mmCIF file of C-alpha atoms and ligand atoms in Angstrom:
data_model
loop_
_atom_site.group_PDB
_atom_site.id
_atom_site.type_symbol
_atom_site.label_atom_id
_atom_site.label_comp_id
_atom_site.label_asym_id
_atom_site.label_seq_id
_atom_site.Cartn_x
_atom_site.Cartn_y
_atom_site.Cartn_z
ATOM 1 C CA MET A 1032 -0.012 -0.008 -0.033
ATOM 2 C CA ARG A 1033 1.245 3.439 -0.898
ATOM 3 C CA HIS A 1034 -1.359 6.080 -0.082
ATOM 4 C CA PHE A 1035 -4.073 5.208 2.495
ATOM 5 C CA THR A 1036 -7.136 7.532 2.369
ATOM 6 C CA SER A 1037 -10.001 5.152 2.625
ATOM 7 C CA VAL A 1038 -11.019 2.049 4.462
ATOM 8 C CA LYS A 1039 -12.227 0.555 1.143
ATOM 9 C CA GLN A 1040 -8.659 0.038 0.478
ATOM 10 C CA LEU A 1041 -8.499 -2.743 3.038
ATOM 11 C CA GLY A 1042 -10.250 -4.909 0.309
ATOM 12 C CA ASN A 1043 -11.252 -7.818 2.251
ATOM 13 C CA TRP A 1044 -12.375 -7.324 5.939
ATOM 14 C CA GLN A 1045 -11.347 -10.900 7.028
ATOM 15 C CA ASP A 1046 -7.980 -10.483 5.751
ATOM 16 C CA ALA A 1047 -7.830 -6.844 7.272
ATOM 17 C CA TYR A 1048 -8.881 -8.157 10.560
ATOM 18 C CA ALA A 1049 -6.513 -10.955 10.575
ATOM 19 C CA ALA A 1050 -3.621 -8.478 9.636
ATOM 20 C CA ALA A 1051 -4.657 -6.276 12.714
ATOM 21 C CA LYS A 1052 -5.007 -9.137 15.163
ATOM 22 C CA TYR A 1053 -1.550 -10.177 14.145
ATOM 23 C CA VAL A 1054 -0.191 -6.695 14.842
ATOM 24 C CA LYS A 1055 -2.245 -6.458 18.123
ATOM 25 C CA GLU A 1056 -0.688 -9.802 19.410
ATOM 26 C CA ASN A 1057 2.812 -8.994 18.162
ATOM 27 C CA PRO A 1058 3.346 -5.307 18.485
ATOM 28 C CA PHE A 1059 6.959 -5.391 18.368
ATOM 29 C CA ALA A 1060 7.609 -8.054 15.631
ATOM 30 C CA ASP A 1061 8.345 -5.403 13.059
ATOM 31 C CA GLN A 1062 10.675 -3.248 14.786
ATOM 32 C CA ALA A 1063 13.343 -3.695 12.164
ATOM 33 C CA LEU A 1064 10.955 -2.499 9.455
ATOM 34 C CA GLY A 1065 10.991 1.201 10.342
ATOM 35 C CA LYS A 1066 14.853 1.440 11.263
ATOM 36 C CA ASN A 1067 16.290 4.812 9.920
ATOM 37 C CA LYS A 1068 12.753 5.826 8.633
ATOM 38 C CA THR A 1069 10.941 8.864 9.427
ATOM 39 C CA LEU A 1070 7.341 9.575 9.752
ATOM 40 C CA LEU A 1071 6.025 13.278 9.636
ATOM 41 C CA MET A 1072 2.741 13.833 11.033
ATOM 42 C CA VAL A 1073 1.187 17.131 9.781
ATOM 43 C CA PHE A 1074 -1.771 18.632 11.862
ATOM 44 C CA PHE A 1075 -3.990 21.226 10.452
ATOM 45 C CA ASN A 1076 -6.332 20.635 13.254
ATOM 46 C CA ASN A 1077 -6.359 19.489 16.878
ATOM 47 C CA SER A 1078 -6.013 15.939 17.991
ATOM 48 C CA LEU A 1079 -5.287 13.851 21.078
ATOM 49 C CA ARG A 1080 -5.918 10.145 19.979
ATOM 50 C CA THR A 1081 -4.558 10.279 16.253
ATOM 51 C CA ARG A 1082 -1.377 12.121 17.455
ATOM 52 C CA LEU A 1083 -0.646 9.768 20.150
ATOM 53 C CA SER A 1084 -1.909 6.530 18.721
ATOM 54 C CA THR A 1085 -0.048 7.187 15.399
ATOM 55 C CA GLN A 1086 3.025 8.047 17.110
ATOM 56 C CA LYS A 1087 2.959 5.119 19.223
ATOM 57 C CA ALA A 1088 2.405 2.852 16.234
ATOM 58 C CA ALA A 1089 5.399 4.175 14.521
ATOM 59 C CA LEU A 1090 7.527 3.724 17.443
ATOM 60 C CA ASN A 1091 6.527 0.050 17.751
ATOM 61 C CA LEU A 1092 7.618 -0.152 14.091
ATOM 62 C CA GLY A 1093 11.054 1.223 15.054
ATOM 63 C CA MET A 1094 10.318 4.674 13.222
ATOM 64 C CA ASN A 1095 11.524 8.151 13.939
ATOM 65 C CA VAL A 1096 8.621 10.664 14.156
ATOM 66 C CA ILE A 1097 8.487 14.374 13.681
ATOM 67 C CA VAL A 1098 5.189 16.301 14.387
ATOM 68 C CA LEU A 1099 4.213 19.676 12.847
ATOM 69 C CA ASP A 1100 1.408 21.609 14.045
ATOM 70 C CA ILE A 1101 0.632 23.902 11.202
ATOM 71 C CA ALA A 1102 -1.348 26.306 13.435
ATOM 72 C CA HIS A 1103 1.329 26.562 16.070
ATOM 73 C CA GLY A 1104 4.849 27.637 14.909
ATOM 74 C CA ALA A 1105 4.734 26.933 11.011
ATOM 75 C CA TRP A 1106 4.178 29.880 8.562
ATOM 76 C CA LYS A 1107 0.592 30.782 7.753
ATOM 77 C CA LEU A 1108 -0.023 28.954 4.550
ATOM 78 C CA GLU A 1109 -1.601 29.975 1.237
ATOM 79 C CA THR A 1110 -3.577 26.980 -0.312
ATOM 80 C CA GLU A 1111 -5.166 28.792 -3.341
ATOM 81 C CA ARG A 1112 -3.119 29.024 -6.505
ATOM 82 C CA GLY A 1113 -3.006 32.138 -8.358
ATOM 83 C CA VAL A 1114 -3.443 34.242 -5.355
ATOM 84 C CA VAL A 1115 -1.207 37.394 -5.047
ATOM 85 C CA MET A 1116 0.330 36.762 -1.531
ATOM 86 C CA ASP A 1117 0.200 40.383 -0.068
ATOM 87 C CA GLY A 1118 -1.878 39.297 2.855
ATOM 88 C CA ASP A 1119 -0.949 37.464 6.113
ATOM 89 C CA LYS A 1120 0.101 34.086 4.583
ATOM 90 C CA SER A 1121 4.103 33.990 4.223
ATOM 91 C CA GLU A 1122 4.268 30.766 2.381
ATOM 92 C CA HIS A 1123 2.399 28.519 -0.306
ATOM 93 C CA LEU A 1124 1.378 24.918 0.379
ATOM 94 C CA LEU A 1125 2.912 24.261 -3.109
ATOM 95 C CA GLU A 1126 6.295 24.890 -1.565
ATOM 96 C CA ALA A 1127 5.629 23.600 1.774
ATOM 97 C CA ILE A 1128 4.391 20.250 0.820
ATOM 98 C CA PRO A 1129 7.557 19.145 -1.338
ATOM 99 C CA VAL A 1130 9.726 20.667 1.470
ATOM 100 C CA MET A 1131 8.160 18.443 3.939
ATOM 101 C CA GLY A 1132 8.551 15.457 1.641
ATOM 102 C CA CYS A 1133 12.476 16.084 1.845
ATOM 103 C CA TYR A 1134 12.524 15.469 5.546
ATOM 104 C CA CYS A 1135 10.686 12.175 5.900
ATOM 105 C CA ASP A 1136 9.743 8.717 4.298
ATOM 106 C CA ALA A 1137 5.936 9.006 4.892
ATOM 107 C CA ILE A 1138 3.385 11.431 5.784
ATOM 108 C CA GLY A 1139 0.303 11.390 7.855
ATOM 109 C CA VAL A 1140 -2.056 14.487 7.288
ATOM 110 C CA ARG A 1141 -4.952 15.739 9.323
ATOM 111 C CA SER A 1142 -6.859 18.215 7.120
ATOM 112 C CA PHE A 1143 -10.540 18.657 8.177
ATOM 113 C CA ALA A 1144 -13.492 19.868 6.078
ATOM 114 C CA ARG A 1145 -13.217 23.570 6.127
ATOM 115 C CA PHE A 1146 -16.951 24.247 5.433
ATOM 116 C CA GLU A 1147 -15.997 27.049 3.124
ATOM 117 C CA SER A 1148 -16.566 25.013 -0.076
ATOM 118 C CA LYS A 1149 -18.356 21.867 -0.288
ATOM 119 C CA GLU A 1150 -16.771 21.244 -3.533
ATOM 120 C CA ASP A 1151 -13.106 21.833 -2.358
ATOM 121 C CA ASP A 1152 -13.907 19.735 0.780
ATOM 122 C CA TYR A 1153 -15.387 16.747 -1.267
ATOM 123 C CA ASN A 1154 -12.484 16.869 -3.691
ATOM 124 C CA GLU A 1155 -10.008 16.563 -0.581
ATOM 125 C CA VAL A 1156 -7.852 19.343 -2.154
ATOM 126 C CA ILE A 1157 -5.341 19.543 0.762
ATOM 127 C CA LEU A 1158 -4.881 15.700 1.080
ATOM 128 C CA ASN A 1159 -4.624 15.362 -2.714
ATOM 129 C CA GLN A 1160 -1.766 18.187 -2.874
ATOM 130 C CA PHE A 1161 0.172 16.085 -0.315
ATOM 131 C CA ILE A 1162 -0.288 13.001 -2.583
ATOM 132 C CA GLN A 1163 0.767 14.957 -5.730
ATOM 133 C CA TYR A 1164 3.525 17.031 -4.537
ATOM 134 C CA SER A 1165 5.257 15.433 -1.579
ATOM 135 C CA GLY A 1166 6.890 12.344 -3.352
ATOM 136 C CA ARG A 1167 5.947 10.223 -0.278
ATOM 137 C CA PRO A 1168 3.443 7.840 0.635
ATOM 138 C CA VAL A 1169 0.603 9.778 2.314
ATOM 139 C CA PHE A 1170 -1.960 8.580 4.841
ATOM 140 C CA SER A 1171 -5.008 10.313 6.313
ATOM 141 C CA MET A 1172 -5.237 11.058 9.788
ATOM 142 C CA GLU A 1173 -8.913 12.473 9.181
ATOM 143 C CA ALA A 1174 -9.194 14.378 5.889
ATOM 144 C CA ALA A 1175 -12.143 16.373 4.658
ATOM 145 C CA THR A 1176 -14.365 13.338 3.893
ATOM 146 C CA ARG A 1177 -13.051 10.214 5.649
ATOM 147 C CA HIS A 1178 -11.234 9.158 8.702
ATOM 148 C CA PRO A 1179 -10.062 5.675 7.953
ATOM 149 C CA LEU A 1180 -7.989 4.780 10.720
ATOM 150 C CA GLN A 1181 -10.759 5.638 13.017
ATOM 151 C CA THR A 1182 -13.171 3.407 11.009
ATOM 152 C CA TYR A 1183 -10.659 0.550 10.956
ATOM 153 C CA ALA A 1184 -10.326 0.777 14.751
ATOM 154 C CA ASP A 1185 -14.060 0.876 15.079
ATOM 155 C CA LEU A 1186 -14.306 -2.321 12.958
ATOM 156 C CA ILE A 1187 -11.724 -4.193 14.941
ATOM 157 C CA THR A 1188 -13.465 -3.126 18.154
ATOM 158 C CA ILE A 1189 -16.788 -4.383 16.740
ATOM 159 C CA GLU A 1190 -15.240 -7.635 15.577
ATOM 160 C CA GLU A 1191 -13.637 -8.212 18.931
ATOM 161 C CA HIS A 1192 -17.017 -7.777 20.932
ATOM 162 C CA LYS A 1193 -19.617 -9.131 18.508
ATOM 163 C CA LYS A 1194 -21.657 -12.113 19.506
ATOM 164 C CA LYS A 1195 -23.114 -13.014 16.133
ATOM 165 C CA ALA A 1196 -21.562 -13.187 12.779
ATOM 166 C CA ARG A 1197 -23.547 -10.254 11.332
ATOM 167 C CA PRO A 1198 -24.377 -7.849 14.207
ATOM 168 C CA LYS A 1199 -26.894 -4.982 13.841
ATOM 169 C CA VAL A 1200 -25.142 -1.806 13.953
ATOM 170 C CA VAL A 1201 -27.032 1.698 14.265
ATOM 171 C CA MET A 1202 -25.193 4.756 13.585
ATOM 172 C CA THR A 1203 -27.078 7.617 15.068
ATOM 173 C CA TRP A 1204 -26.457 11.336 14.809
ATOM 174 C CA ALA A 1205 -26.607 13.185 18.267
ATOM 175 C CA PRO A 1206 -26.548 16.890 19.165
ATOM 176 C CA HIS A 1207 -23.493 18.978 19.326
ATOM 177 C CA PRO A 1208 -23.302 22.816 19.640
ATOM 178 C CA LYS A 1209 -20.633 23.349 16.819
ATOM 179 C CA ALA A 1210 -20.435 22.226 13.228
ATOM 180 C CA LEU A 1211 -18.532 19.034 12.859
ATOM 181 C CA PRO A 1212 -17.348 17.385 9.862
ATOM 182 C CA GLN A 1213 -18.887 14.503 7.863
ATOM 183 C CA ALA A 1214 -15.523 12.416 7.668
ATOM 184 C CA VAL A 1215 -16.159 10.076 10.555
ATOM 185 C CA PRO A 1216 -19.793 8.996 9.702
ATOM 186 C CA ASN A 1217 -18.789 8.984 5.781
ATOM 187 C CA SER A 1218 -15.995 6.641 6.739
ATOM 188 C CA PHE A 1219 -18.036 4.634 8.925
ATOM 189 C CA ILE A 1220 -20.362 3.784 6.158
ATOM 190 C CA GLU A 1221 -17.607 2.684 4.104
ATOM 191 C CA GLY A 1222 -16.542 0.306 6.755
ATOM 192 C CA MET A 1223 -20.033 -0.973 7.397
ATOM 193 C CA GLU A 1224 -20.106 -2.047 3.626
ATOM 194 C CA LEU A 1225 -16.681 -3.510 3.837
ATOM 195 C CA ALA A 1226 -17.731 -5.712 6.799
ATOM 196 C CA GLY A 1227 -21.046 -6.522 5.725
ATOM 197 C CA TYR A 1228 -22.791 -5.921 8.914
ATOM 198 C CA ASP A 1229 -26.680 -5.158 9.357
ATOM 199 C CA PHE A 1230 -26.465 -1.376 9.230
ATOM 200 C CA VAL A 1231 -28.915 1.351 9.775
ATOM 201 C CA ILE A 1232 -28.188 5.191 9.902
ATOM 202 C CA ALA A 1233 -30.439 7.359 11.988
ATOM 203 C CA ASN A 1234 -30.477 11.198 11.634
ATOM 204 C CA PRO A 1235 -32.886 13.923 11.811
ATOM 205 C CA GLU A 1236 -34.287 15.524 8.605
ATOM 206 C CA GLY A 1237 -31.732 17.791 7.005
ATOM 207 C CA TYR A 1238 -28.946 15.753 8.191
ATOM 208 C CA ASP A 1239 -28.757 13.138 5.487
ATOM 209 C CA LEU A 1240 -25.115 12.365 4.604
ATOM 210 C CA ALA A 1241 -23.736 12.800 1.179
ATOM 211 C CA PRO A 1242 -25.599 10.206 -1.403
ATOM 212 C CA GLU A 1243 -22.089 8.851 -2.706
ATOM 213 C CA PHE A 1244 -21.320 7.799 0.702
ATOM 214 C CA VAL A 1245 -24.809 6.567 1.767
ATOM 215 C CA GLY A 1246 -25.277 4.453 -1.222
ATOM 216 C CA ASN A 1247 -27.729 1.747 -0.552
ATOM 217 C CA ALA A 1248 -27.511 2.059 3.178
ATOM 218 C CA ARG A 1249 -30.672 2.179 5.205
ATOM 219 C CA VAL A 1250 -31.604 5.543 6.587
ATOM 220 C CA THR A 1251 -34.111 6.453 8.939
ATOM 221 C CA HIS A 1252 -35.332 9.853 10.554
ATOM 222 C CA ASP A 1253 -36.669 8.251 13.665
ATOM 223 C CA GLN A 1254 -34.045 7.012 16.132
ATOM 224 C CA ASP A 1255 -36.542 5.088 18.139
ATOM 225 C CA GLU A 1256 -37.131 2.981 14.996
ATOM 226 C CA ALA A 1257 -33.569 2.187 14.393
ATOM 227 C CA LEU A 1258 -32.603 1.058 17.852
ATOM 228 C CA PRO A 1259 -34.637 -2.026 18.452
ATOM 229 C CA GLY A 1260 -32.224 -5.134 17.907
ATOM 230 C CA ALA A 1261 -29.293 -3.118 17.838
ATOM 231 C CA ASP A 1262 -25.978 -5.082 18.882
ATOM 232 C CA PHE A 1263 -23.880 -1.657 18.668
ATOM 233 C CA VAL A 1264 -24.734 1.991 18.787
ATOM 234 C CA TYR A 1265 -22.391 4.286 17.120
ATOM 235 C CA ALA A 1266 -23.198 7.775 17.785
ATOM 236 C CA LYS A 1267 -21.636 10.838 16.080
ATOM 237 C CA ASN A 1268 -22.473 14.341 15.415
ATOM 238 C CA TRP A 1269 -22.151 15.960 11.925
ATOM 239 C CA ALA A 1270 -23.022 19.358 10.386
ATOM 240 C CA SER A 1271 -25.602 19.373 7.667
ATOM 241 C CA TYR A 1272 -24.524 18.082 4.271
ATOM 242 C CA ASP A 1273 -27.304 19.767 2.304
ATOM 243 C CA ALA A 1274 -27.172 23.025 4.098
ATOM 244 C CA TYR A 1275 -23.374 22.643 3.917
ATOM 245 C CA GLY A 1276 -21.733 22.983 7.410
ATOM 246 C CA GLN A 1277 -24.591 24.375 9.093
ATOM 247 C CA VAL A 1278 -25.967 23.277 12.732
ATOM 248 C CA LEU A 1279 -29.583 23.095 11.961
ATOM 249 C CA ASN A 1280 -30.786 21.951 15.455
ATOM 250 C CA GLN A 1281 -29.350 20.704 18.753
ATOM 251 C CA ASP A 1282 -32.389 18.396 19.720
ATOM 252 C CA ARG A 1283 -31.530 16.549 22.757
ATOM 253 C CA ASN A 1284 -34.216 14.056 22.119
ATOM 254 C CA TRP A 1285 -31.295 12.551 20.066
ATOM 255 C CA THR A 1286 -28.898 12.233 22.856
ATOM 256 C CA VAL A 1287 -28.020 8.591 23.581
ATOM 257 C CA THR A 1288 -29.396 7.994 27.057
ATOM 258 C CA THR A 1289 -30.115 4.842 29.144
ATOM 259 C CA GLU A 1290 -33.681 4.916 27.920
ATOM 260 C CA LYS A 1291 -32.570 4.759 24.341
ATOM 261 C CA MET A 1292 -30.225 1.949 25.101
ATOM 262 C CA ALA A 1293 -33.166 0.074 26.603
ATOM 263 C CA LEU A 1294 -34.574 -0.145 23.123
ATOM 264 C CA THR A 1295 -31.596 -1.995 21.917
ATOM 265 C CA ASP A 1296 -30.552 -5.690 22.348
ATOM 266 C CA ASN A 1297 -28.310 -4.743 25.206
ATOM 267 C CA ALA A 1298 -26.248 -2.946 22.657
ATOM 268 C CA TYR A 1299 -22.347 -1.931 23.011
ATOM 269 C CA PHE A 1300 -21.986 1.919 22.929
ATOM 270 C CA LEU A 1301 -19.222 3.183 20.479
ATOM 271 C CA HIS A 1302 -17.988 6.906 19.767
ATOM 272 C CA CYS A 1303 -14.756 7.927 18.216
ATOM 273 C CA LEU A 1304 -13.974 10.564 20.813
ATOM 274 C CA PRO A 1305 -13.487 13.442 21.669
ATOM 275 C CA VAL A 1306 -17.348 13.348 23.003
ATOM 276 C CA ARG A 1307 -19.407 16.065 24.780
ATOM 277 C CA ARG A 1308 -21.152 14.257 27.690
ATOM 278 C CA ASN A 1309 -24.826 14.924 28.077
ATOM 279 C CA MET A 1310 -25.031 16.233 24.478
ATOM 280 C CA ILE A 1311 -24.084 13.157 22.470
ATOM 281 C CA VAL A 1312 -24.279 10.711 25.323
ATOM 282 C CA THR A 1313 -25.282 10.830 28.984
ATOM 283 C CA ASP A 1314 -22.685 10.122 31.773
ATOM 284 C CA ASP A 1315 -24.436 6.711 32.771
ATOM 285 C CA VAL A 1316 -24.265 5.409 29.196
ATOM 286 C CA ILE A 1317 -20.594 6.309 28.488
ATOM 287 C CA GLU A 1318 -19.572 4.998 32.102
ATOM 288 C CA SER A 1319 -21.647 1.699 31.575
ATOM 289 C CA PRO A 1320 -20.076 -1.615 31.103
ATOM 290 C CA GLN A 1321 -21.740 -1.701 27.698
ATOM 291 C CA SER A 1322 -19.579 1.346 26.773
ATOM 292 C CA LEU A 1323 -16.364 0.520 24.420
ATOM 293 C CA VAL A 1324 -15.119 3.975 23.855
ATOM 294 C CA ILE A 1325 -11.770 3.309 25.664
ATOM 295 C CA PRO A 1326 -11.007 -0.165 23.906
ATOM 296 C CA GLU A 1327 -11.964 1.599 20.792
ATOM 297 C CA ALA A 1328 -9.425 4.406 21.311
ATOM 298 C CA ALA A 1329 -6.872 1.790 22.316
ATOM 299 C CA ASN A 1330 -7.358 0.025 18.857
ATOM 300 C CA ARG A 1331 -6.166 3.275 17.010
ATOM 301 C CA VAL A 1332 -2.705 2.069 17.654
ATOM 302 C CA VAL A 1333 -3.483 -1.258 16.054
ATOM 303 C CA SER A 1334 -5.099 0.208 12.985
ATOM 304 C CA ALA A 1335 -2.348 2.838 12.646
ATOM 305 C CA GLN A 1336 0.465 0.302 12.970
ATOM 306 C CA THR A 1337 -1.234 -2.221 10.574
ATOM 307 C CA ILE A 1338 -1.484 0.588 7.932
ATOM 308 C CA LEU A 1339 1.914 2.047 8.593
ATOM 309 C CA LYS A 1340 3.489 -1.427 8.387
ATOM 310 C CA GLN A 1341 2.090 -1.873 4.943
ATOM 311 C CA ILE A 1342 3.331 1.574 3.740
ATOM 312 C CA LEU A 1343 6.851 0.599 5.016
ATOM 313 C CA GLN A 1344 6.696 -2.603 3.265
ATOM 314 C CA SER A 1345 5.856 -0.658 0.193
ATOM 315 C CA LEU A 1346 8.988 1.551 0.425
HETATM 316 C C1 AN0 B 1991 -13.668 15.813 15.080
HETATM 317 C C2 AN0 B 1991 -14.848 15.364 14.027
HETATM 318 O O1 AN0 B 1991 -16.005 15.336 14.499
HETATM 319 O O2 AN0 B 1991 -14.572 15.163 12.875
HETATM 320 C C3 AN0 B 1991 -12.939 14.760 15.082
HETATM 321 C C4 AN0 B 1991 -13.341 13.552 15.546
HETATM 322 C C5 AN0 B 1991 -12.249 12.496 15.449
HETATM 323 N N1 AN0 B 1991 -14.438 16.200 16.427
HETATM 324 C C6 AN0 B 1991 -14.346 17.381 16.818
HETATM 325 O O3 AN0 B 1991 -13.913 18.328 16.093
HETATM 326 C C7 AN0 B 1991 -14.714 17.735 18.125
HETATM 327 N N1 CP B 1992 -10.944 9.928 17.344
HETATM 328 C C1 CP B 1992 -9.894 10.806 17.097
HETATM 329 O O1 CP B 1992 -9.422 10.939 15.971
HETATM 330 O O2 CP B 1992 -9.513 11.707 18.042
HETATM 331 P P1 CP B 1992 -8.519 12.883 17.923
HETATM 332 O O3 CP B 1992 -9.277 13.834 17.238
HETATM 333 O O4 CP B 1992 -8.243 13.305 19.323
HETATM 334 O O5 CP B 1992 -7.298 12.476 17.201
#
C-alpha cells in the first residue's frame, strides 16, 4: 500500500482483521521495518488520539517521528493557486509540501473539512496536494471526507465484541453545539459496507449524508425506530451536508440515554471521541459496562500500526 485514504482500500475485511489481530498480538515483531525511517505527522487541526496513537504505532515499528502543528509555529500557509500573496500568509502549500517530503519517508495528514466550499472539501484538495507534491506515501489522519484509521479501529472493536456473525449496527446522529465534519460518519458507512454488517443510519431531517457515501445504506429519521435489535450503537454528530456545514438543530431528544439504550438488544456503545457528555451521550451510558469507547481508542494504535507497516513494506 502506498497512499491510504479510505477504509475501502482494506479490500477484504477478514484479511484486514487478521492483519490487525497479528499486529495487536505481536506489537514489536516489525521493529526492524522502520529502522532509519522517519514519519512526519502534519496537523492542520487539533488531536489527542490520532497524534498519540499514530506516534506510538510508528515507535512500535522502530520509526522516528516528527510532528508539525501547522497552526502552532509554522508559517501561515496559502492554499489557493494564483493568489497575490500580499496578505498574512507567508508561504504557499505548493512549496511547503515538497519541502516536508524532503525530511521524511512517509507523511500522515490531518486536514478537516473547512466548510468554506463543499466542492473543495469533497475533492479533498489539501490531502490530494500532499499525494501529488510530497513525493512520499501519504495517509489520512482524518481528511475532509473520511477518517479511515478511526473506522478501521471501530471495525476491529466491533469484531472483538460481536456475539453474532452479522451484528446489527446503528449509527445515530446526536446533538452538538458546533459544526462537525462528516468524515467520521462517511468513513463508518464505508466500513459497514466492507464488513457487511446489518447497518442502519438514524439522523434528523436535513442531516442526510452525501449520497455518494450513503449509497444503498438504510436511513431513518426516527432514532427510536432504528434502535430495536441493535447490537452496537455508534453515536456521532455531523453538520448538515445539504445546508453545507450548518448546525440545523441541537435536539437533545437525539442524545443517547439509558432509556434509548434500553430499546436495543443490550447494545454496546461506541464513539470515536472526543465526546461532549450529556449532549451526544449521557454520563451513565458512557460510564456503563456496555461502553467501548476506551478499547475503541486503544485500537487506534492497532489500526495505525497495521497501515504503517504496509506502507513501510511498500517503500
Ligand atoms: C472531529 C470530528 O467530528 O470530525 C474529530 C473526531 C475524531 N471532532 C471534533 O472536532 C470535536
Ligand atoms: N478519534 C480521534 O481521531 O480523536 P482525535 O481527534 O483526538 O485525534
